[in-house]
Amino acid sequence: MEWETVIGLEIHCQLATRSKIFSGASTTYGAPPNTQACAVDLGLPGVLPVLNREAVTMAIKFGLAVDADIAERSVFARKNYFYPDLPKGYQISQYELPVVGRGHIDIEVDGTLKTIGITRAHLEEDAGKSAHEGFADRTGIDLNRAGTPLLEIVSEPDMRSAAEAVAYMKKIHSLVTYLGISDGNMQEGSFRCDANVSLRPRGEETFGTRTELKNINSFRFVEQAINHEVERQMDILEDGGSIIQETRLFDPDRNETRSMRTKEEANDYRYFPDPDLLPVVVDRELLVALQSKLPELPDQKRQRFMDDYGLSRYDSGVLTAQRALADYFENCVQSADGEAKLCANWIMGELSAALNRDDRDISNSPVTADMLGQMIKRITDNTISGKIAKQVFEGMWNGEGNADRIISDRGLKQMSDSGELEKLVDKVISDNPQQVEQYRNSPEDKQKKLIGFFVGQLMKATAGKANPQQVNELLRRKL
Amino acid sequence: MSIDKKNIQHIATLSRLLVSESECESYSGDLSNILGLVEQMNSVDTRDVEPMAHPLEITARLREDEITEIDQRQRFQAIAPEVEQGLYLVPRVIE
């Protein structure tokens, strides 16, 4: 039977506020344990949570960016469950009246555009962290993270493959970082997701039984986890079995998902409105003000890159996926006096490769946008060839200074003296009579290939410093 | 609607409360009575009444996003049963 995969994602995005959602404790990552957990975060008797204005503003910005309905009135509820990293015995979340309602975003997979529905996005507080290792029969609890504001973004079950799920997750990541409402740092857990996965026979309307994959914290893992879960479910269904609705945990080391809890033992959260918190009212004026202050978003920037720089849709998509990369590109183009296409090629080629190789982020690239732009200017003014530029780039990457310095230190300036070059061309021709003979007796289409030998000899003789165009021209004339 | 002993046990488990067999008996009576009261209220026509999230007819005042708390870990941990390396210790939990 042919099966169709159905996926919905719940993304937990940590909001980049300075203080917590209901208290004035700091949210800075990496502080010594429990030094940023105040009485409110600990749920001590007599405390009162007071909502952070910035958290609400950030949630609304997200809602506006995905064209969602913003609730004029939203309500906080208590989600009740027991776990040691949740000191109050309930998590303050939103249930019936979330701040962000129905919206949508577009994703692109293999050149095909698709709209994914967003069911809702609600504000809630994060829990603390448990440390299971290092204590004999004890678990250590750090409540620094307790009370950190989260925006939980729930999608419709609109995705049909792991690739679509990754594209969606990347798009949301790109949006929240463009909006500046989250640092999107996945290593630190600022951006993580749960995936709901089910299968149904192709053509069937009703959904199959789903499983929920918990706490996936990288784009690579979301793809792996979903693909494994799809395979597991397919095996069961093909054998005539049925899927149990359950929560499963993805284990990236073993590359498998395993059961955490089934629906029967699932928590009954007994949501009810939190009596400590009053309904939140968002007035029209604030909405209008925030709308007018929204930054240029990825899709708009992509279109502008195509229009203003003449880049392809694909290149524009790559360069605008991250705000930092898009900024890098624009700065680079400015330094390179507008050589947009060349800048795009270098950024997506050499620079991306070097960043990947050294596992670095664009924001801490040793080659700044200005340095790369200055180097590209030296290509366009014929000081160096594209090939030599690769050496210059490596030099800049390794901290040898800017392009001009490396070009002069290493003596990489292209040979511009055509008289000198001509002498070398003559020498190569007289040194290789056999190849010359062969060249001259070949038809024109074959000559094009054979000339490569002479170009190679000349490049060798000049250590790559000859201008390839000039060499080709001279050779063709002399041969 | 009445609440039987099985319901009471389930609620007790969710609330982490130890409820004895005989207590179950009396609780199921008490809670059934409360639900009876709710059922009675259900007979009131509330079509034009907006659901209430809070008894006070006021809305939330928001705080500015400022750090106003200082580190009081020492004071808080002085009343904790067990601490080590700055962490609160609890009986081992592994999911």
Coordinates of C-alpha atoms in Angstrom, one line a residue:
Chain A
M1 CA 0.0 0.0 0.0
E2 CA 1.1 3.5 -0.6
W3 CA 1.2 5.6 2.6
E4 CA 1.1 9.3 3.1
T5 CA 3.0 10.9 5.9
V6 CA 1.2 13.6 8.0
I7 CA 3.3 15.9 10.2
G8 CA 2.5 18.8 12.5
L9 CA 5.1 20.6 14.6
E10 CA 5.0 22.4 18.0
I11 CA 8.0 24.7 18.2
H12 CA 9.1 26.1 21.5
C13 CA 10.9 29.3 21.0
Q14 CA 12.6 31.1 23.9
L15 CA 11.9 34.8 23.8
A16 CA 14.8 37.2 24.1
T17 CA 13.6 39.2 27.0
R18 CA 16.0 40.4 29.7
S19 CA 13.9 39.3 32.6
K20 CA 11.5 36.4 33.0
I21 CA 7.9 36.2 31.9
F22 CA 6.4 36.7 35.4
S23 CA 9.3 37.9 37.5
G24 CA 12.2 40.4 37.5
A25 CA 14.9 37.6 37.5
S26 CA 17.5 37.6 34.7
T27 CA 17.2 35.2 31.8
T28 CA 21.0 35.2 30.9
Y29 CA 22.1 31.8 29.9
G30 CA 24.9 29.9 31.7
A31 CA 24.7 31.6 35.2
P32 CA 25.7 29.4 38.2
P33 CA 22.8 27.2 39.2
N34 CA 19.8 28.8 41.0
T35 CA 21.3 32.3 41.1
Q36 CA 18.6 33.6 38.7
A37 CA 15.7 31.8 40.4
C38 CA 13.8 34.2 42.5
A39 CA 10.9 33.7 44.9
V40 CA 8.3 33.9 42.1
D41 CA 10.2 31.4 39.9
L42 CA 10.5 29.0 42.9
G43 CA 6.7 29.3 43.6
L44 CA 7.2 30.3 47.2
P45 CA 4.0 31.0 49.1
G46 CA 2.6 34.5 48.8
V47 CA 4.3 35.5 45.5
L48 CA 2.4 37.1 42.7
P49 CA 3.3 36.7 39.0
V50 CA 3.3 39.9 36.9
L51 CA 3.4 39.6 33.2
N52 CA 6.3 41.0 31.2
R53 CA 5.2 43.6 28.6
E54 CA 8.0 42.7 26.2
A55 CA 7.0 39.0 26.1
V56 CA 3.5 40.0 25.0
T57 CA 5.0 42.5 22.4
M58 CA 7.2 39.8 21.0
A59 CA 4.4 37.3 20.7
I60 CA 2.3 39.9 18.8
K61 CA 5.2 40.7 16.5
F62 CA 5.4 37.0 15.6
G63 CA 1.6 36.9 15.0
L64 CA 1.8 39.9 12.7
A65 CA 4.7 38.3 10.7
V66 CA 2.6 35.2 10.0
D67 CA -0.5 37.2 9.2
A68 CA -2.3 35.8 12.2
D69 CA -5.3 37.0 14.2
I70 CA -4.1 38.6 17.4
A71 CA -6.5 38.0 20.3
E72 CA -7.9 41.3 21.7
R73 CA -8.2 39.5 25.0
S74 CA -6.2 36.5 26.0
V75 CA -6.0 34.5 29.2
F76 CA -3.4 32.6 31.2
A77 CA -4.2 29.1 32.5
R78 CA -2.5 26.6 34.9
K79 CA -1.4 23.4 33.4
N80 CA -1.1 21.0 36.3
Y81 CA 1.5 18.2 36.6
F82 CA 4.2 17.1 39.0
Y83 CA 7.8 17.1 38.1
P84 CA 10.7 18.3 40.3
D85 CA 11.8 21.0 37.8
L86 CA 8.4 22.6 38.1
P87 CA 8.3 23.9 41.7
K88 CA 4.7 25.3 41.7
G89 CA 3.2 22.0 40.5
Y90 CA 1.8 23.8 37.5
Q91 CA 3.1 25.6 34.4
I92 CA 1.5 29.0 33.6
S93 CA 0.5 28.7 30.0
Q94 CA -2.4 29.7 27.7
Y95 CA -5.1 27.3 26.8
E96 CA -8.4 28.5 25.5
L97 CA -7.5 32.1 24.6
P98 CA -3.9 32.2 23.2
V99 CA -2.5 35.6 22.2
V100 CA -1.8 34.5 18.6
G101 CA -4.5 32.8 16.6
R102 CA -4.6 31.3 13.1
G103 CA -1.9 32.3 10.7
H104 CA 0.3 30.9 7.9
I105 CA 3.7 30.9 6.3
D106 CA 5.1 29.7 3.0
I107 CA 7.8 27.2 2.7
E108 CA 9.8 26.0 -0.4
V109 CA 10.9 22.4 -1.0
D110 CA 12.7 21.6 -4.3
G111 CA 11.5 24.8 -5.8
T112 CA 7.8 24.1 -4.9
L113 CA 6.0 26.6 -2.7
K114 CA 3.6 25.4 -0.1
T115 CA 1.6 27.2 2.5
I116 CA 1.6 25.8 6.0
G117 CA -1.1 26.8 8.5
I118 CA -0.3 27.9 12.0
T119 CA -3.0 26.9 14.4
R120 CA -1.9 29.2 17.3
A121 CA 1.0 30.5 19.2
H122 CA 0.8 31.0 23.0
L123 CA 2.9 32.4 25.7
E124 CA 4.1 30.2 28.6
E125 CA 6.9 29.8 31.1
D126 CA 9.7 27.3 30.8
A127 CA 10.5 24.8 33.5
G128 CA 13.9 24.3 35.2
K129 CA 16.5 21.7 34.4
S130 CA 17.3 18.4 35.9
A131 CA 20.9 16.9 36.3
H132 CA 20.7 13.2 36.7
E133 CA 24.4 12.5 36.7
G134 CA 26.9 13.1 39.5
F135 CA 24.6 12.4 42.5
A136 CA 24.1 9.0 44.1
D137 CA 20.4 8.3 43.9
R138 CA 19.6 12.0 43.7
T139 CA 18.6 14.4 40.9
G140 CA 20.0 17.9 41.0
I141 CA 17.6 20.8 40.1
D142 CA 18.6 24.1 38.6
L143 CA 15.7 26.5 38.4
N144 CA 17.5 29.3 36.5
R145 CA 15.5 28.5 33.4
A146 CA 12.2 28.3 35.3
G147 CA 10.0 31.2 34.3
T148 CA 11.9 32.0 31.0
P149 CA 9.3 33.1 28.5
L150 CA 8.5 30.7 25.7
L151 CA 6.3 31.1 22.6
E152 CA 4.9 27.8 21.6
I153 CA 4.0 27.8 17.9
V154 CA 1.7 25.1 16.9
S155 CA 1.3 24.2 13.2
E156 CA -1.6 22.5 11.4
P157 CA -0.9 18.9 10.3
D158 CA 0.0 20.3 6.8
M159 CA 3.4 18.8 6.2
R160 CA 3.8 15.6 4.2
S161 CA 7.5 14.8 4.5
A162 CA 10.5 15.2 6.8
A163 CA 11.9 17.6 4.2
E164 CA 8.8 19.9 4.5
A165 CA 9.1 19.7 8.3
V166 CA 12.7 20.9 8.2
A167 CA 11.8 23.7 5.7
Y168 CA 9.0 24.8 8.0
M169 CA 11.2 24.7 11.1
K170 CA 14.0 26.7 9.3
K171 CA 11.4 29.2 8.1
I172 CA 10.1 29.8 11.6
H173 CA 13.7 30.0 12.9
S174 CA 14.5 32.6 10.3
L175 CA 11.3 34.6 11.1
V176 CA 11.9 34.8 14.9
T177 CA 15.6 35.8 14.4
Y178 CA 14.7 38.4 11.8
L179 CA 12.1 39.8 14.2
G180 CA 14.7 39.8 16.9
I181 CA 12.3 38.1 19.3
S182 CA 14.6 35.1 19.9
D183 CA 18.3 34.3 19.6
G184 CA 17.3 31.0 18.1
N185 CA 20.3 29.3 19.7
M186 CA 19.6 25.6 19.3
Q187 CA 22.6 24.4 21.3
E188 CA 21.3 26.3 24.3
G189 CA 17.8 25.1 23.8
S190 CA 16.3 28.4 22.8
F191 CA 14.6 26.8 19.8
R192 CA 13.3 23.2 19.9
C193 CA 10.4 21.3 18.6
D194 CA 8.0 18.3 19.1
A195 CA 6.8 16.5 16.0
N196 CA 3.4 14.8 15.6
V197 CA 3.7 12.1 13.0
S198 CA 1.1 9.8 11.5
L199 CA 0.5 7.8 8.4
R200 CA -2.6 7.2 6.3
P201 CA -3.3 5.3 3.1
R202 CA -2.8 7.8 0.2
G203 CA -6.1 9.3 -0.8
E204 CA -7.7 8.7 2.7
E205 CA -9.2 11.8 4.3
T206 CA -9.1 10.8 8.0
F207 CA -5.8 10.9 9.9
G208 CA -4.1 7.8 11.2
T209 CA -3.1 7.5 14.9
R210 CA -0.2 9.8 15.7
T211 CA 2.8 9.6 17.9
E212 CA 4.6 12.7 19.3
L213 CA 8.4 12.9 19.1
K214 CA 9.7 15.0 21.9
N215 CA 12.4 17.6 22.3
I216 CA 14.2 17.7 19.0
N217 CA 16.8 20.4 19.1
S218 CA 18.4 20.5 15.6
F219 CA 17.3 20.7 12.0
R220 CA 19.2 17.5 11.3
F221 CA 17.6 15.6 14.1
V222 CA 14.1 16.6 13.1
E223 CA 14.6 15.1 9.7
Q224 CA 16.2 11.9 11.1
A225 CA 13.6 11.5 13.9
I226 CA 10.7 11.8 11.5
N227 CA 12.2 9.5 8.9
H228 CA 12.8 6.9 11.5
E229 CA 9.4 7.2 13.0
V230 CA 7.8 7.0 9.5
E231 CA 9.7 3.7 8.9
R232 CA 8.7 2.3 12.2
Q233 CA 5.0 3.1 11.7
M234 CA 5.1 1.8 8.2
D235 CA 6.6 -1.6 9.3
I236 CA 3.8 -1.9 11.9
L237 CA 1.0 -1.0 9.5
E238 CA 2.3 -3.2 6.7
D239 CA 2.3 -6.1 9.0
G240 CA -1.3 -5.4 9.8
G241 CA -0.7 -3.9 13.2
S242 CA -1.9 -0.6 14.6
I243 CA -0.1 2.4 16.0
I244 CA -0.4 3.2 19.7
Q245 CA -0.9 6.9 20.5
E246 CA 2.2 7.7 22.6
T247 CA 5.0 10.1 23.3
R248 CA 8.4 8.9 21.9
L249 CA 11.9 10.3 22.5
F250 CA 14.4 10.5 19.6
D251 CA 17.8 9.1 20.5
P252 CA 20.3 10.7 18.0
D253 CA 23.1 8.3 19.1
R254 CA 21.2 5.2 18.3
N255 CA 19.2 6.9 15.5
E256 CA 15.9 5.5 16.8
T257 CA 12.8 6.7 18.6
R258 CA 11.6 4.9 21.8
S259 CA 8.5 5.0 23.8
M260 CA 8.3 7.5 26.7
R261 CA 4.7 7.2 27.8
T262 CA 1.4 5.9 26.2
K263 CA -1.9 7.8 26.2
E264 CA -3.3 5.7 29.0
E265 CA -0.6 7.0 31.4
A266 CA -0.6 10.4 29.8
N267 CA -1.1 13.4 32.0
D268 CA -4.4 14.9 32.6
Y269 CA -3.4 18.5 32.9
R270 CA -6.7 19.9 34.4
Y271 CA -6.2 23.3 32.8
F272 CA -8.0 26.2 34.5
P273 CA -7.7 30.0 34.3
D274 CA -4.9 31.2 36.6
P275 CA -6.5 33.3 39.3
D276 CA -3.2 35.1 39.9
L277 CA -3.3 36.6 36.5
L278 CA -5.8 39.0 34.9
P279 CA -6.9 38.8 31.2
V280 CA -4.5 40.5 28.9
V281 CA -6.0 43.1 26.6
V282 CA -4.2 44.2 23.4
D283 CA -5.5 47.4 21.9
R284 CA -5.6 48.4 18.3
E285 CA -3.2 51.2 18.7
L286 CA -0.4 48.9 19.9
L287 CA -1.1 46.5 16.9
V288 CA -0.9 49.3 14.4
A289 CA 2.3 50.6 16.0
L290 CA 4.0 47.2 16.0
Q291 CA 2.9 46.5 12.5
S292 CA 4.5 49.7 11.3
K293 CA 7.8 48.8 13.0
L294 CA 8.1 45.3 11.7
P295 CA 11.5 44.8 10.0
E296 CA 11.9 43.5 6.5
L297 CA 11.1 39.8 6.6
P298 CA 12.8 36.9 4.8
D299 CA 10.4 36.7 1.9
Q300 CA 10.4 40.4 1.3
K301 CA 14.2 40.5 1.5
R302 CA 14.5 37.7 -1.0
Q303 CA 12.3 39.5 -3.5
R304 CA 14.4 42.7 -3.0
F305 CA 17.7 40.8 -3.5
M306 CA 16.3 39.5 -6.8
D307 CA 15.1 42.9 -7.9
D308 CA 17.9 45.0 -6.7
Y309 CA 20.9 42.8 -7.2
G310 CA 19.7 40.7 -10.1
L311 CA 20.3 37.5 -8.1
S312 CA 18.5 34.2 -8.9
R313 CA 15.6 33.1 -6.8
Y314 CA 17.7 30.3 -5.4
D315 CA 20.7 32.5 -4.5
S316 CA 18.5 35.1 -2.9
G317 CA 16.8 32.3 -0.9
V318 CA 20.1 31.0 0.5
L319 CA 21.4 34.5 1.3
T320 CA 18.2 35.7 3.1
A321 CA 17.6 32.5 5.1
Q322 CA 19.6 34.1 7.9
R323 CA 19.4 37.7 8.7
A324 CA 23.1 37.8 9.6
L325 CA 24.1 36.3 6.3
A326 CA 21.9 38.7 4.4
D327 CA 23.5 41.6 6.2
Y328 CA 26.9 40.2 5.5
F329 CA 26.1 40.0 1.8
E330 CA 24.8 43.6 1.6
N331 CA 27.9 44.9 3.4
C332 CA 30.1 42.9 1.1
V333 CA 28.4 44.3 -2.0
Q334 CA 28.9 47.8 -0.7
S335 CA 32.7 47.2 -0.1
A336 CA 33.0 45.6 -3.5
D337 CA 31.4 48.5 -5.3
G338 CA 28.3 46.7 -6.3
E339 CA 29.7 43.4 -7.6
A340 CA 26.6 41.5 -6.3
K341 CA 26.8 38.3 -8.3
L342 CA 30.5 37.9 -7.5
C343 CA 29.9 38.5 -3.8
A344 CA 27.0 36.0 -3.8
N345 CA 29.3 33.4 -5.4
W346 CA 32.1 33.9 -2.9
I347 CA 29.8 33.9 0.1
M348 CA 27.9 30.8 -1.0
G349 CA 31.1 29.1 -2.2
E350 CA 34.5 29.7 -0.4
L351 CA 33.1 31.5 2.6
S352 CA 30.3 28.9 3.4
A353 CA 32.7 26.1 2.8
A354 CA 35.2 27.6 5.2
L355 CA 32.5 28.3 7.8
N356 CA 31.3 24.7 7.6
R357 CA 34.8 23.3 7.7
D358 CA 35.7 25.2 10.9
D359 CA 32.2 24.9 12.3
R360 CA 31.8 28.6 12.6
D361 CA 28.9 30.9 12.4
I362 CA 28.7 33.9 9.9
S363 CA 28.7 36.2 12.9
N364 CA 32.2 35.2 13.9
S365 CA 33.7 34.7 10.5
P366 CA 37.4 35.7 10.6
V367 CA 36.9 37.3 7.1
T368 CA 34.6 40.2 7.6
A369 CA 32.2 41.4 4.9
D370 CA 34.4 44.4 4.2
M371 CA 37.5 42.3 3.8
L372 CA 35.8 40.0 1.4
G373 CA 34.4 42.9 -0.6
Q374 CA 37.8 44.6 -0.8
M375 CA 39.3 41.3 -2.1
I376 CA 36.5 41.0 -4.7
K377 CA 37.4 44.5 -5.9
R378 CA 40.9 43.3 -6.6
I379 CA 39.4 40.6 -8.8
T380 CA 37.3 43.0 -10.8
D381 CA 40.2 45.5 -11.2
N382 CA 42.3 42.7 -12.5
T383 CA 44.9 42.9 -9.8
I384 CA 44.4 39.2 -9.1
S385 CA 42.6 36.3 -10.9
G386 CA 39.8 34.4 -9.4
K387 CA 42.1 31.5 -8.9
I388 CA 44.7 33.5 -7.0
A389 CA 41.9 35.0 -5.0
K390 CA 41.4 31.6 -3.4
Q391 CA 44.9 31.8 -2.0
V392 CA 44.2 35.4 -0.8
F393 CA 41.0 34.2 0.9
E394 CA 42.7 31.4 2.7
G395 CA 45.3 33.9 3.9
M396 CA 42.6 36.2 5.2
W397 CA 40.9 33.3 6.8
N398 CA 44.1 32.4 8.6
G399 CA 44.6 35.9 9.9
E400 CA 47.3 37.1 7.6
G401 CA 45.6 40.5 7.2
N402 CA 43.5 42.0 4.5
A403 CA 43.6 41.3 0.8
D404 CA 46.0 44.1 -0.3
R405 CA 48.5 43.1 2.4
I406 CA 48.4 39.4 1.4
I407 CA 48.7 40.2 -2.3
S408 CA 51.8 42.3 -1.7
D409 CA 53.3 40.1 1.1
R410 CA 53.0 37.0 -1.1
G411 CA 53.7 38.7 -4.4
L412 CA 50.4 37.6 -5.9
K413 CA 49.8 40.6 -8.2
Q414 CA 48.8 39.5 -11.6
M415 CA 51.4 39.9 -14.4
S416 CA 50.2 42.9 -16.3
D417 CA 53.3 43.5 -18.4
S418 CA 52.3 41.9 -21.7
G419 CA 55.9 42.0 -23.1
E420 CA 57.1 39.8 -20.3
L421 CA 54.2 37.5 -20.7
E422 CA 54.7 37.3 -24.5
K423 CA 58.3 36.2 -23.9
L424 CA 57.0 33.3 -21.7
V425 CA 54.4 32.3 -24.3
D426 CA 57.2 32.1 -26.9
K427 CA 59.3 30.0 -24.6
V428 CA 56.4 27.6 -23.9
I429 CA 55.8 27.2 -27.6
S430 CA 59.4 26.6 -28.5
D431 CA 59.8 24.1 -25.6
N432 CA 56.9 22.0 -26.7
P433 CA 57.2 21.4 -30.5
Q434 CA 55.3 18.1 -30.4
Q435 CA 52.2 19.6 -28.7
V436 CA 52.4 22.6 -31.1
E437 CA 52.4 20.3 -34.0
Q438 CA 49.5 18.4 -32.7
Y439 CA 47.6 21.6 -32.0
R440 CA 48.1 23.0 -35.5
N441 CA 47.0 19.8 -37.2
S442 CA 43.8 19.5 -35.2
P443 CA 40.3 20.7 -36.2
E444 CA 39.1 23.9 -34.4
D445 CA 36.8 22.2 -31.8
K446 CA 39.7 20.0 -30.7
Q447 CA 42.1 22.9 -30.5
K448 CA 39.9 24.4 -27.8
K449 CA 40.8 21.5 -25.6
L450 CA 44.4 21.3 -26.6
I451 CA 45.1 24.9 -25.7
G452 CA 44.5 24.0 -22.1
F453 CA 47.9 22.3 -22.0
F454 CA 49.7 25.6 -23.0
V455 CA 47.6 27.6 -20.5
G456 CA 48.6 25.2 -17.8
Q457 CA 52.3 25.4 -18.7
L458 CA 52.1 29.2 -18.5
M459 CA 50.3 29.3 -15.2
K460 CA 53.0 27.0 -13.9
A461 CA 55.7 29.2 -15.2
T462 CA 54.1 32.3 -13.6
A463 CA 52.9 30.6 -10.4
G464 CA 49.3 31.4 -11.4
K465 CA 49.9 35.1 -11.7
A466 CA 49.2 35.4 -15.4
N467 CA 45.9 36.8 -16.4
P468 CA 44.1 33.8 -18.0
Q469 CA 42.3 35.9 -20.6
Q470 CA 45.5 37.5 -21.7
V471 CA 47.3 34.2 -21.9
N472 CA 44.5 32.6 -24.0
E473 CA 44.5 35.6 -26.4
L474 CA 48.3 35.5 -26.8
L475 CA 48.4 31.7 -27.3
R476 CA 45.7 31.8 -29.9
R477 CA 47.5 34.5 -31.8
K478 CA 50.9 32.7 -31.7
L479 CA 50.0 29.1 -32.3
Chain B
M1 CA -23.3 12.8 37.5
S2 CA -21.6 10.9 40.3
I3 CA -18.0 10.3 41.1
D4 CA -17.1 6.7 41.9
K5 CA -14.2 5.4 43.9
K6 CA -12.2 4.8 40.7
N7 CA -12.4 8.5 39.8
I8 CA -11.3 9.4 43.3
Q9 CA -8.2 7.3 43.1
H10 CA -7.4 8.8 39.7
I11 CA -7.7 12.3 41.0
A12 CA -5.7 11.4 44.1
T13 CA -2.9 10.0 41.9
L14 CA -2.8 13.1 39.8
S15 CA -2.6 15.3 42.9
R16 CA -0.1 13.0 44.6
L17 CA -2.4 12.5 47.5
L18 CA -2.7 9.3 49.5
V19 CA -6.4 8.5 50.0
S20 CA -7.5 5.5 52.1
E21 CA -10.3 3.2 51.1
S22 CA -12.7 4.7 53.7
E23 CA -11.8 8.2 52.7
C24 CA -12.6 7.3 49.1
E25 CA -16.1 6.5 50.2
S26 CA -16.8 9.9 51.8
Y27 CA -15.0 11.9 49.1
S28 CA -17.0 10.3 46.4
G29 CA -20.2 11.4 48.2
D30 CA -18.8 15.0 48.8
L31 CA -17.6 15.5 45.3
S32 CA -20.7 14.1 43.7
N33 CA -22.7 16.6 45.7
I34 CA -20.5 19.4 44.4
L35 CA -21.1 18.2 40.8
G36 CA -24.8 18.1 41.6
L37 CA -24.6 21.8 42.5
V38 CA -22.9 22.5 39.2
E39 CA -25.5 20.5 37.3
Q40 CA -28.2 22.6 39.0
M41 CA -26.4 25.8 37.8
N42 CA -26.3 24.2 34.3
S43 CA -30.1 24.7 34.1
V44 CA -29.6 28.5 34.0
D45 CA -29.7 30.0 30.5
T46 CA -26.3 31.5 30.0
R47 CA -26.4 32.1 26.2
D48 CA -25.8 35.8 26.6
V49 CA -23.2 35.6 29.3
E50 CA -19.6 36.0 28.4
P51 CA -17.4 33.3 30.0
M52 CA -15.4 34.7 32.9
A53 CA -11.7 34.2 33.2
H54 CA -11.4 36.3 36.4
P55 CA -13.9 37.6 38.9
L56 CA -12.5 41.1 38.8
E57 CA -13.6 43.2 35.8
I58 CA -10.1 44.6 35.3
T59 CA -7.3 43.7 32.9
A60 CA -3.6 42.9 33.5
R61 CA -1.1 45.6 34.3
L62 CA 2.1 44.7 32.6
R63 CA 5.6 45.1 34.0
E64 CA 8.5 46.6 32.1
D65 CA 11.2 44.1 31.0
E66 CA 13.7 45.0 33.7
I67 CA 15.9 42.9 36.0
T68 CA 14.7 43.8 39.5
E69 CA 15.7 40.6 41.4
I70 CA 19.0 40.0 43.0
D71 CA 20.6 36.6 43.7
Q72 CA 19.2 35.2 47.0
R73 CA 20.2 31.6 46.5
Q74 CA 21.7 31.3 49.9
R75 CA 18.5 32.4 51.6
F76 CA 16.3 30.2 49.5
Q77 CA 18.6 27.1 49.9
A78 CA 18.8 27.5 53.7
I79 CA 15.2 26.2 53.9
A80 CA 15.7 23.4 51.3
P81 CA 16.0 19.9 52.6
E82 CA 19.1 19.1 50.5
V83 CA 21.4 21.1 48.3
E84 CA 24.7 20.4 46.6
Q85 CA 26.8 22.5 44.2
G86 CA 24.1 25.1 44.1
L87 CA 21.5 22.6 43.0
Y88 CA 18.3 21.5 44.9
L89 CA 18.5 17.8 45.4
V90 CA 15.4 15.5 45.1
P91 CA 15.0 11.8 45.0
R92 CA 16.3 10.5 41.7
V93 CA 13.9 10.9 38.7
I94 CA 14.6 9.4 35.4
E95 CA 12.0 9.5 32.6

